[in-house]
Amino acid sequence: MAKILVTGGAGYIGSHTTLALLEAGCEVVVYDNLSTGRAEAVLPPARLVVGDLADTDRLDALMAEEGFSAVLHFAGSIVVPESVENPLKYYMNNTNNTTELIRLAVKNAIPRFVFSSTAAVYGMPDTPAVTEDSPTKPINPYGRTKLMSEWVIQDTAAAHPGFTYVILRYFNVAGADPAGRIGQCTPNATHLIKVASQAALGRREALHIFGTDYDTPDGTCIRDYIHVADLAAAHVLALRHLEAGNPSGVFNCGYGHGYSVREITAAVKRVSGVDFPVAESGRRAGDPPALISDPSRIRATMAWVPRHDDIDAIALSAYAWEKKL
Ligand code: UD1
């Protein structure tokens, strides 16, 4: 049975992937400092080790002791505006810690590394649908720290043939475990579907739409929303892909089509049955008008087939979880 180290496994995407790994028969050790994650999100038989990525001695000892066959690296900081105000936090938490983690993985001869990257590496794309070969021109420190980490991974793999990787570039991750066991708990989350669910539950006065004058059909931004359970499944496939000896690579994770902020608002109203107040506000800095994946590569290479590509189902699972919180 493969024994996997999951950094950030108490967080939103890491905890859902941990569940998928357990269901695929893996043994999982989660390493998380619980800065934004929650211990309750790590369901047994996964084991939680509370520790900081910056504590490299501890990580080194853990790797030497456990003999992992792969690292899935989720831990990191993800809030774009915060990265603009506090870039050093992002360069330390993301690029620095990832570099140390890779150094330790090589030192401990862990052969496989799966990395959480982001569509933010593309910046303001020239075309709405981006392939993995589209130019990477991040427009904020968050995107740059993730792109730098990608380079560290790729350069390391080139120099160390025993080190293989899959880099997954996530588009807009949303929803919760369809069985209702876990969901997004991140405090002060800024994600549209979560915020809209909070508005539907009366926990926010209104949903603010950031910008209604974009060059899109209804004037609001378009994003490619992917259900967290489909993203978790992609991680399991990525692991299998490397275990089977396939080449390392970079893969977009999205559905290949998008919804506007107004369409998402309507979906959350539909599934919740609540006509919550919506306010039209000015644009938020750094938002590209449209960001949609071309997911051809992951579909062709890993036979990834999304099972939850339904915006109402995504909105409903997010809303049901929010209600439970
Ligand atoms: C999200 C991710 C980012 C990732 C990117 C990739 C988070 C916090 N953000 O960013 O890490 O790189 O996807 O595509 O995980 N909006 C409103 N009102 C709100 C909240 C959002 O109108 O209250 C709008 C935003 O302006 C944007 C859209 O909804 O146009 C989506 O916003 P958000 O959910 O914050 O995600 P992204 O900024 O796309």
CSV table of C-alpha atoms and ligand atoms in Angstrom, one decimal:
chain,number,residue,atom,x,y,z
A,1,MET,CA,0.0,0.0,0.0
A,2,ALA,CA,1.4,3.4,-1.0
A,3,LYS,CA,2.2,5.6,2.0
A,4,ILE,CA,1.6,9.3,1.1
A,5,LEU,CA,2.7,12.5,2.8
A,6,VAL,CA,0.0,15.2,2.4
A,7,THR,CA,1.1,18.7,3.4
A,8,GLY,CA,-1.9,21.0,4.1
A,9,GLY,CA,-4.2,18.0,4.4
A,10,ALA,CA,-6.3,19.7,7.0
A,11,GLY,CA,-7.2,22.4,4.5
A,12,TYR,CA,-10.0,22.6,2.0
A,13,ILE,CA,-8.5,20.8,-1.1
A,14,GLY,CA,-6.0,18.7,0.9
A,15,SER,CA,-8.7,17.2,3.1
A,16,HIS,CA,-10.9,16.2,0.2
A,17,THR,CA,-7.9,14.7,-1.6
A,18,THR,CA,-7.0,12.8,1.6
A,19,LEU,CA,-10.4,11.2,1.6
A,20,ALA,CA,-10.0,10.2,-2.1
A,21,LEU,CA,-6.6,8.7,-1.3
A,22,LEU,CA,-8.0,6.7,1.6
A,23,GLU,CA,-10.8,5.5,-0.7
A,24,ALA,CA,-8.1,4.5,-3.3
A,25,GLY,CA,-6.4,2.3,-0.6
A,26,CYS,CA,-3.5,4.6,0.3
A,27,GLU,CA,-2.1,5.2,3.7
A,28,VAL,CA,-2.0,8.9,4.4
A,29,VAL,CA,0.0,11.0,6.9
A,30,VAL,CA,-1.1,14.7,6.9
A,31,TYR,CA,1.4,17.4,7.9
A,32,ASP,CA,-0.4,20.6,8.7
A,33,ASN,CA,0.3,23.6,11.0
A,34,LEU,CA,-3.5,24.2,11.4
A,35,SER,CA,-3.0,27.9,10.5
A,36,THR,CA,-6.1,27.7,8.3
A,37,GLY,CA,-6.9,24.0,8.3
A,38,ARG,CA,-8.8,22.1,10.9
A,39,ALA,CA,-7.9,18.9,12.7
A,40,GLU,CA,-11.5,17.7,12.4
A,41,ALA,CA,-11.1,17.7,8.6
A,42,VAL,CA,-8.5,14.9,8.8
A,43,LEU,CA,-10.7,11.8,8.9
A,44,PRO,CA,-9.3,8.5,10.2
A,45,PRO,CA,-7.5,6.4,9.3
A,46,ALA,CA,-5.4,9.3,8.0
A,47,ARG,CA,-3.0,10.4,10.7
A,48,LEU,CA,-2.4,14.1,11.5
A,49,VAL,CA,1.0,15.4,12.4
A,50,VAL,CA,0.7,19.0,13.5
A,51,GLY,CA,3.8,20.8,12.3
A,52,ASP,CA,5.1,23.7,10.3
A,53,LEU,CA,6.7,23.3,6.9
A,54,ALA,CA,9.4,25.7,8.0
A,55,ASP,CA,10.4,23.1,10.7
A,56,THR,CA,12.7,21.2,8.3
A,57,ASP,CA,14.3,19.1,10.9
A,58,ARG,CA,11.0,17.7,11.9
A,59,LEU,CA,10.0,17.0,8.3
A,60,ASP,CA,13.3,15.4,7.6
A,61,ALA,CA,12.8,13.1,10.6
A,62,LEU,CA,9.3,12.3,9.6
A,63,MET,CA,10.3,11.4,6.0
A,64,ALA,CA,13.2,9.2,7.2
A,65,GLU,CA,10.9,7.4,9.7
A,66,GLU,CA,7.9,6.8,7.5
A,67,GLY,CA,9.4,5.9,4.1
A,68,PHE,CA,6.8,7.8,1.9
A,69,SER,CA,6.4,6.9,-1.8
A,70,ALA,CA,5.0,10.3,-2.7
A,71,VAL,CA,4.4,13.8,-1.4
A,72,LEU,CA,1.2,15.7,-2.3
A,73,HIS,CA,2.0,19.3,-1.5
A,74,PHE,CA,-1.1,21.5,-0.7
A,75,ALA,CA,0.2,23.6,2.1
A,76,GLY,CA,0.5,27.3,1.2
A,77,SER,CA,-1.0,30.8,1.3
A,78,ILE,CA,-3.7,31.5,-1.3
A,79,VAL,CA,-5.3,34.9,-0.9
A,80,VAL,CA,-4.3,37.2,-3.8
A,81,PRO,CA,-4.8,40.6,-2.2
A,82,GLU,CA,-2.9,39.5,0.9
A,83,SER,CA,0.0,38.5,-1.3
A,84,VAL,CA,0.1,42.0,-2.7
A,85,GLU,CA,0.2,43.5,0.8
A,86,ASN,CA,2.5,40.9,2.4
A,87,PRO,CA,4.6,39.4,-0.4
A,88,LEU,CA,7.3,38.1,1.8
A,89,LYS,CA,4.8,35.9,3.7
A,90,TYR,CA,4.0,34.4,0.3
A,91,TYR,CA,7.6,34.0,-0.9
A,92,MET,CA,8.4,32.3,2.4
A,93,ASN,CA,5.3,30.1,2.8
A,94,ASN,CA,5.0,29.2,-0.8
A,95,THR,CA,8.3,29.3,-2.7
A,96,ASN,CA,10.8,28.9,0.2
A,97,ASN,CA,8.9,26.1,2.0
A,98,THR,CA,8.3,24.3,-1.3
A,99,THR,CA,12.0,24.5,-2.1
A,100,GLU,CA,12.9,23.0,1.3
A,101,LEU,CA,10.3,20.3,0.9
A,102,ILE,CA,11.7,19.3,-2.5
A,103,ARG,CA,15.2,19.3,-1.1
A,104,LEU,CA,14.0,16.9,1.7
A,105,ALA,CA,12.1,14.7,-0.7
A,106,VAL,CA,15.3,14.3,-2.8
A,107,LYS,CA,17.4,13.7,0.3
A,108,ASN,CA,15.0,11.0,1.5
A,109,ALA,CA,14.7,9.5,-2.0
A,110,ILE,CA,10.9,10.1,-2.3
A,111,PRO,CA,10.3,9.5,-6.0
A,112,ARG,CA,7.0,11.3,-6.6
A,113,PHE,CA,5.8,14.8,-6.0
A,114,VAL,CA,2.3,16.3,-6.8
A,115,PHE,CA,2.0,20.0,-6.5
A,116,SER,CA,-1.0,22.3,-6.1
A,117,SER,CA,-0.5,25.1,-8.6
A,118,THR,CA,-3.0,27.6,-9.9
A,119,ALA,CA,-4.5,29.2,-13.0
A,120,ALA,CA,-3.1,32.5,-11.5
A,121,VAL,CA,0.2,31.6,-13.2
A,122,TYR,CA,-1.4,32.6,-16.5
A,123,GLY,CA,-2.2,36.2,-15.4
A,124,MET,CA,-4.4,38.1,-17.9
A,125,PRO,CA,-4.5,35.5,-20.7
A,126,ASP,CA,-4.8,36.7,-24.3
A,127,THR,CA,-7.4,34.1,-25.0
A,128,PRO,CA,-10.1,33.1,-22.5
A,129,ALA,CA,-9.3,29.3,-22.7
A,130,VAL,CA,-5.7,28.6,-21.7
A,131,THR,CA,-3.6,25.5,-22.4
A,132,GLU,CA,-0.6,24.5,-20.4
A,133,ASP,CA,1.6,26.0,-23.1
A,134,SER,CA,-0.1,29.4,-22.9
A,135,PRO,CA,2.3,32.1,-21.7
A,136,THR,CA,2.8,32.3,-17.9
A,137,LYS,CA,2.6,35.9,-16.9
A,138,PRO,CA,1.3,36.1,-13.3
A,139,ILE,CA,0.1,39.5,-12.3
A,140,ASN,CA,0.4,39.2,-8.5
A,141,PRO,CA,2.9,37.8,-5.9
A,142,TYR,CA,0.7,34.8,-5.2
A,143,GLY,CA,0.9,33.6,-8.9
A,144,ARG,CA,4.6,34.4,-9.0
A,145,THR,CA,5.3,32.3,-5.9
A,146,LYS,CA,3.5,29.3,-7.4
A,147,LEU,CA,5.2,29.7,-10.8
A,148,MET,CA,8.6,29.9,-9.1
A,149,SER,CA,7.8,26.7,-7.2
A,150,GLU,CA,6.9,25.1,-10.5
A,151,TRP,CA,10.4,26.0,-11.8
A,152,VAL,CA,12.1,24.6,-8.7
A,153,ILE,CA,10.2,21.3,-9.2
A,154,GLN,CA,11.0,21.1,-12.9
A,155,ASP,CA,14.7,22.0,-12.5
A,156,THR,CA,15.1,19.5,-9.7
A,157,ALA,CA,13.5,16.7,-11.8
A,158,ALA,CA,15.8,17.5,-14.7
A,159,ALA,CA,18.8,17.1,-12.4
A,160,HIS,CA,17.6,14.2,-10.4
A,161,PRO,CA,16.0,11.5,-12.6
A,162,GLY,CA,14.7,9.6,-9.5
A,163,PHE,CA,12.4,12.6,-8.7
A,164,THR,CA,9.2,12.8,-10.8
A,165,TYR,CA,6.3,15.2,-10.6
A,166,VAL,CA,2.8,16.3,-11.6
A,167,ILE,CA,2.0,19.9,-11.4
A,168,LEU,CA,-1.8,20.6,-11.3
A,169,ARG,CA,-3.0,24.1,-12.2
A,170,TYR,CA,-6.3,24.5,-10.5
A,171,PHE,CA,-9.0,26.8,-11.8
A,172,ASN,CA,-11.8,27.9,-9.5
A,173,VAL,CA,-12.3,25.1,-6.9
A,174,ALA,CA,-15.7,25.0,-5.3
A,175,GLY,CA,-18.3,22.7,-3.6
A,176,ALA,CA,-17.9,20.2,-0.8
A,177,ASP,CA,-17.8,16.4,-0.3
A,178,PRO,CA,-21.0,15.1,-1.8
A,179,ALA,CA,-21.4,12.9,1.2
A,180,GLY,CA,-21.3,15.9,3.5
A,181,ARG,CA,-18.4,14.8,5.6
A,182,ILE,CA,-16.2,17.8,5.0
A,183,GLY,CA,-16.2,21.1,3.2
A,184,GLN,CA,-14.6,24.5,3.1
A,185,CYS,CA,-13.9,25.9,6.6
A,186,THR,CA,-11.3,28.5,5.8
A,187,PRO,CA,-11.9,31.5,7.9
A,188,ASN,CA,-12.7,34.8,6.0
A,189,ALA,CA,-12.9,32.9,2.7
A,190,THR,CA,-13.3,35.1,-0.3
A,191,HIS,CA,-14.4,32.5,-2.9
A,192,LEU,CA,-17.5,33.6,-4.8
A,193,ILE,CA,-19.7,30.5,-4.2
A,194,LYS,CA,-18.9,30.4,-0.5
A,195,VAL,CA,-19.6,34.1,-0.1
A,196,ALA,CA,-22.9,33.7,-2.0
A,197,SER,CA,-23.9,30.7,0.2
A,198,GLN,CA,-23.2,32.9,3.3
A,199,ALA,CA,-25.4,35.6,1.8
A,200,ALA,CA,-28.2,33.0,1.2
A,201,LEU,CA,-27.9,32.0,4.8
A,202,GLY,CA,-28.1,35.6,6.0
A,203,ARG,CA,-24.6,35.5,7.4
A,204,ARG,CA,-23.7,38.4,5.1
A,205,GLU,CA,-25.9,41.3,4.3
A,206,ALA,CA,-25.4,41.0,0.6
A,207,LEU,CA,-23.3,39.6,-2.1
A,208,HIS,CA,-21.2,42.2,-3.8
A,209,ILE,CA,-20.5,41.7,-7.5
A,210,PHE,CA,-17.1,43.1,-8.2
A,211,GLY,CA,-17.4,44.8,-11.6
A,212,THR,CA,-20.3,44.8,-14.1
A,213,ASP,CA,-18.5,46.5,-17.0
A,214,TYR,CA,-16.3,43.8,-18.2
A,215,ASP,CA,-16.2,42.8,-21.9
A,216,THR,CA,-18.2,39.7,-21.3
A,217,PRO,CA,-21.8,38.9,-22.3
A,218,ASP,CA,-23.4,40.1,-19.0
A,219,GLY,CA,-20.5,42.4,-18.0
A,220,THR,CA,-19.3,40.2,-15.1
A,221,CYS,CA,-16.2,38.0,-14.9
A,222,ILE,CA,-16.3,34.4,-16.1
A,223,ARG,CA,-14.5,31.6,-14.3
A,224,ASP,CA,-14.2,27.8,-14.7
A,225,TYR,CA,-15.6,26.3,-11.5
A,226,ILE,CA,-14.5,22.8,-10.7
A,227,HIS,CA,-16.0,20.6,-8.0
A,228,VAL,CA,-13.5,19.8,-5.3
A,229,ALA,CA,-14.3,16.1,-5.5
A,230,ASP,CA,-13.3,16.0,-9.2
A,231,LEU,CA,-10.1,17.8,-8.3
A,232,ALA,CA,-9.4,15.3,-5.5
A,233,ALA,CA,-9.9,12.5,-8.1
A,234,ALA,CA,-7.4,14.2,-10.4
A,235,HIS,CA,-4.8,13.9,-7.7
A,236,VAL,CA,-5.3,10.2,-7.3
A,237,LEU,CA,-4.9,9.8,-11.1
A,238,ALA,CA,-1.8,12.0,-11.0
A,239,LEU,CA,-0.3,9.6,-8.4
A,240,ARG,CA,-1.2,6.5,-10.5
A,241,HIS,CA,0.2,8.2,-13.6
A,242,LEU,CA,3.6,8.6,-11.9
A,243,GLU,CA,3.5,5.1,-10.3
A,244,ALA,CA,3.0,3.6,-13.8
A,245,GLY,CA,6.2,5.3,-14.9
A,246,ASN,CA,4.7,7.9,-17.1
A,247,PRO,CA,6.5,11.2,-17.7
A,248,SER,CA,6.3,14.2,-15.4
A,249,GLY,CA,4.1,17.0,-16.5
A,250,VAL,CA,1.9,20.1,-16.0
A,251,PHE,CA,-1.9,19.7,-16.2
A,252,ASN,CA,-4.8,22.2,-16.1
A,253,CYS,CA,-7.6,21.2,-13.8
A,254,GLY,CA,-10.9,22.7,-14.9
A,255,TYR,CA,-14.0,21.8,-16.9
A,256,GLY,CA,-13.2,23.9,-20.0
A,257,HIS,CA,-16.3,26.1,-19.7
A,258,GLY,CA,-17.2,29.0,-17.5
A,259,TYR,CA,-19.9,30.9,-15.7
A,260,SER,CA,-20.2,34.6,-15.0
A,261,VAL,CA,-20.6,36.0,-11.5
A,262,ARG,CA,-24.3,36.7,-12.3
A,263,GLU,CA,-24.8,33.1,-13.4
A,264,ILE,CA,-23.2,31.8,-10.2
A,265,THR,CA,-25.4,34.2,-8.2
A,266,ALA,CA,-28.5,32.8,-9.9
A,267,ALA,CA,-27.4,29.2,-9.3
A,268,VAL,CA,-26.9,29.8,-5.5
A,269,LYS,CA,-30.3,31.5,-5.4
A,270,ARG,CA,-31.9,28.6,-7.2
A,271,VAL,CA,-30.5,25.9,-5.0
A,272,SER,CA,-31.0,27.7,-1.8
A,273,GLY,CA,-34.4,29.1,-2.7
A,274,VAL,CA,-33.3,32.4,-1.2
A,275,ASP,CA,-33.4,35.6,-3.1
A,276,PHE,CA,-30.6,37.3,-1.2
A,277,PRO,CA,-29.6,40.9,-1.7
A,278,VAL,CA,-27.0,41.6,-4.4
A,279,ALA,CA,-25.1,44.8,-4.7
A,280,GLU,CA,-23.1,45.9,-7.7
A,281,SER,CA,-19.7,47.2,-6.8
A,282,GLY,CA,-16.6,48.3,-8.6
A,283,ARG,CA,-14.0,46.0,-10.1
A,284,ARG,CA,-11.6,44.2,-7.8
A,285,ALA,CA,-7.9,44.8,-8.6
A,286,GLY,CA,-6.2,42.1,-10.6
A,287,ASP,CA,-9.3,40.2,-11.9
A,288,PRO,CA,-9.0,38.9,-15.4
A,289,PRO,CA,-12.3,39.2,-17.3
A,290,ALA,CA,-12.4,35.5,-18.2
A,291,LEU,CA,-10.3,32.5,-17.2
A,292,ILE,CA,-11.2,29.1,-18.6
A,293,SER,CA,-9.1,26.0,-18.8
A,294,ASP,CA,-8.4,23.8,-21.8
A,295,PRO,CA,-8.4,20.5,-19.9
A,296,SER,CA,-7.6,18.4,-23.0
A,297,ARG,CA,-4.2,17.2,-21.7
A,298,ILE,CA,-5.4,15.7,-18.4
A,299,ARG,CA,-8.4,14.1,-20.0
A,300,ALA,CA,-6.2,12.5,-22.8
A,301,THR,CA,-3.2,11.6,-20.6
A,302,MET,CA,-4.9,10.4,-17.4
A,303,ALA,CA,-8.4,9.6,-18.6
A,304,TRP,CA,-9.8,12.1,-16.1
A,305,VAL,CA,-13.6,12.2,-16.4
A,306,PRO,CA,-15.3,14.8,-14.3
A,307,ARG,CA,-18.4,13.5,-12.4
A,308,HIS,CA,-19.7,16.7,-11.0
A,309,ASP,CA,-19.7,19.1,-13.9
A,310,ASP,CA,-23.0,20.7,-13.0
A,311,ILE,CA,-23.1,24.1,-11.5
A,312,ASP,CA,-26.3,23.6,-9.5
A,313,ALA,CA,-24.8,20.4,-7.9
A,314,ILE,CA,-21.6,22.4,-7.1
A,315,ALA,CA,-23.6,25.3,-5.6
A,316,LEU,CA,-25.9,22.9,-3.7
A,317,SER,CA,-23.0,21.0,-2.1
A,318,ALA,CA,-21.3,24.3,-1.1
A,319,TYR,CA,-24.6,25.7,0.3
A,320,ALA,CA,-25.4,22.5,2.2
A,321,TRP,CA,-22.0,22.5,3.8
A,322,GLU,CA,-22.2,26.2,4.7
A,323,LYS,CA,-25.6,25.6,6.3
A,324,LYS,CA,-24.0,22.8,8.5
A,325,LEU,CA,-21.2,25.0,9.7
B,1,UD1,C1,-9.5,31.8,-7.5
B,1,UD1,C2,-8.6,31.4,-6.4
B,1,UD1,C3,-7.2,31.7,-6.8
B,1,UD1,C4,-6.9,31.0,-8.1
B,1,UD1,C5,-7.9,31.4,-9.2
B,1,UD1,C6,-7.7,30.5,-10.4
B,1,UD1,C7,-9.1,31.6,-4.1
B,1,UD1,C8,-9.3,32.4,-2.9
B,1,UD1,N1,-8.9,32.2,-5.3
B,1,UD1,O1,-9.4,33.2,-7.7
B,1,UD1,O2,-6.3,31.2,-5.8
B,1,UD1,O3,-5.6,31.3,-8.6
B,1,UD1,O4,-9.2,31.1,-8.7
B,1,UD1,O5,-8.7,30.8,-11.4
B,1,UD1,O6,-9.0,30.3,-4.0
B,1,UD1,N2,-16.4,37.9,-6.9
B,1,UD1,C9,-17.5,38.8,-6.6
B,1,UD1,N3,-17.9,38.9,-5.3
B,1,UD1,C10,-17.3,38.2,-4.3
B,1,UD1,C11,-16.3,37.3,-4.5
B,1,UD1,C12,-15.9,37.2,-5.9
B,1,UD1,O7,-18.0,39.4,-7.5
B,1,UD1,O8,-17.8,38.4,-3.1
B,1,UD1,C13,-16.0,37.7,-8.3
B,1,UD1,C14,-14.5,38.0,-8.4
B,1,UD1,O9,-14.3,39.3,-8.7
B,1,UD1,C15,-14.2,37.1,-9.6
B,1,UD1,C16,-15.1,35.9,-9.4
B,1,UD1,O10,-16.1,36.3,-8.6
B,1,UD1,O11,-14.5,37.7,-10.8
B,1,UD1,C17,-14.4,34.7,-8.7
B,1,UD1,O12,-13.7,35.2,-7.6
B,1,UD1,P1,-13.0,34.2,-6.5
B,1,UD1,O13,-14.0,33.2,-6.1
B,1,UD1,O14,-12.4,35.1,-5.5
B,1,UD1,O15,-11.9,33.5,-7.3
B,1,UD1,P2,-10.7,34.1,-8.2
B,1,UD1,O16,-10.3,35.4,-7.9
B,1,UD1,O17,-11.0,33.8,-9.6
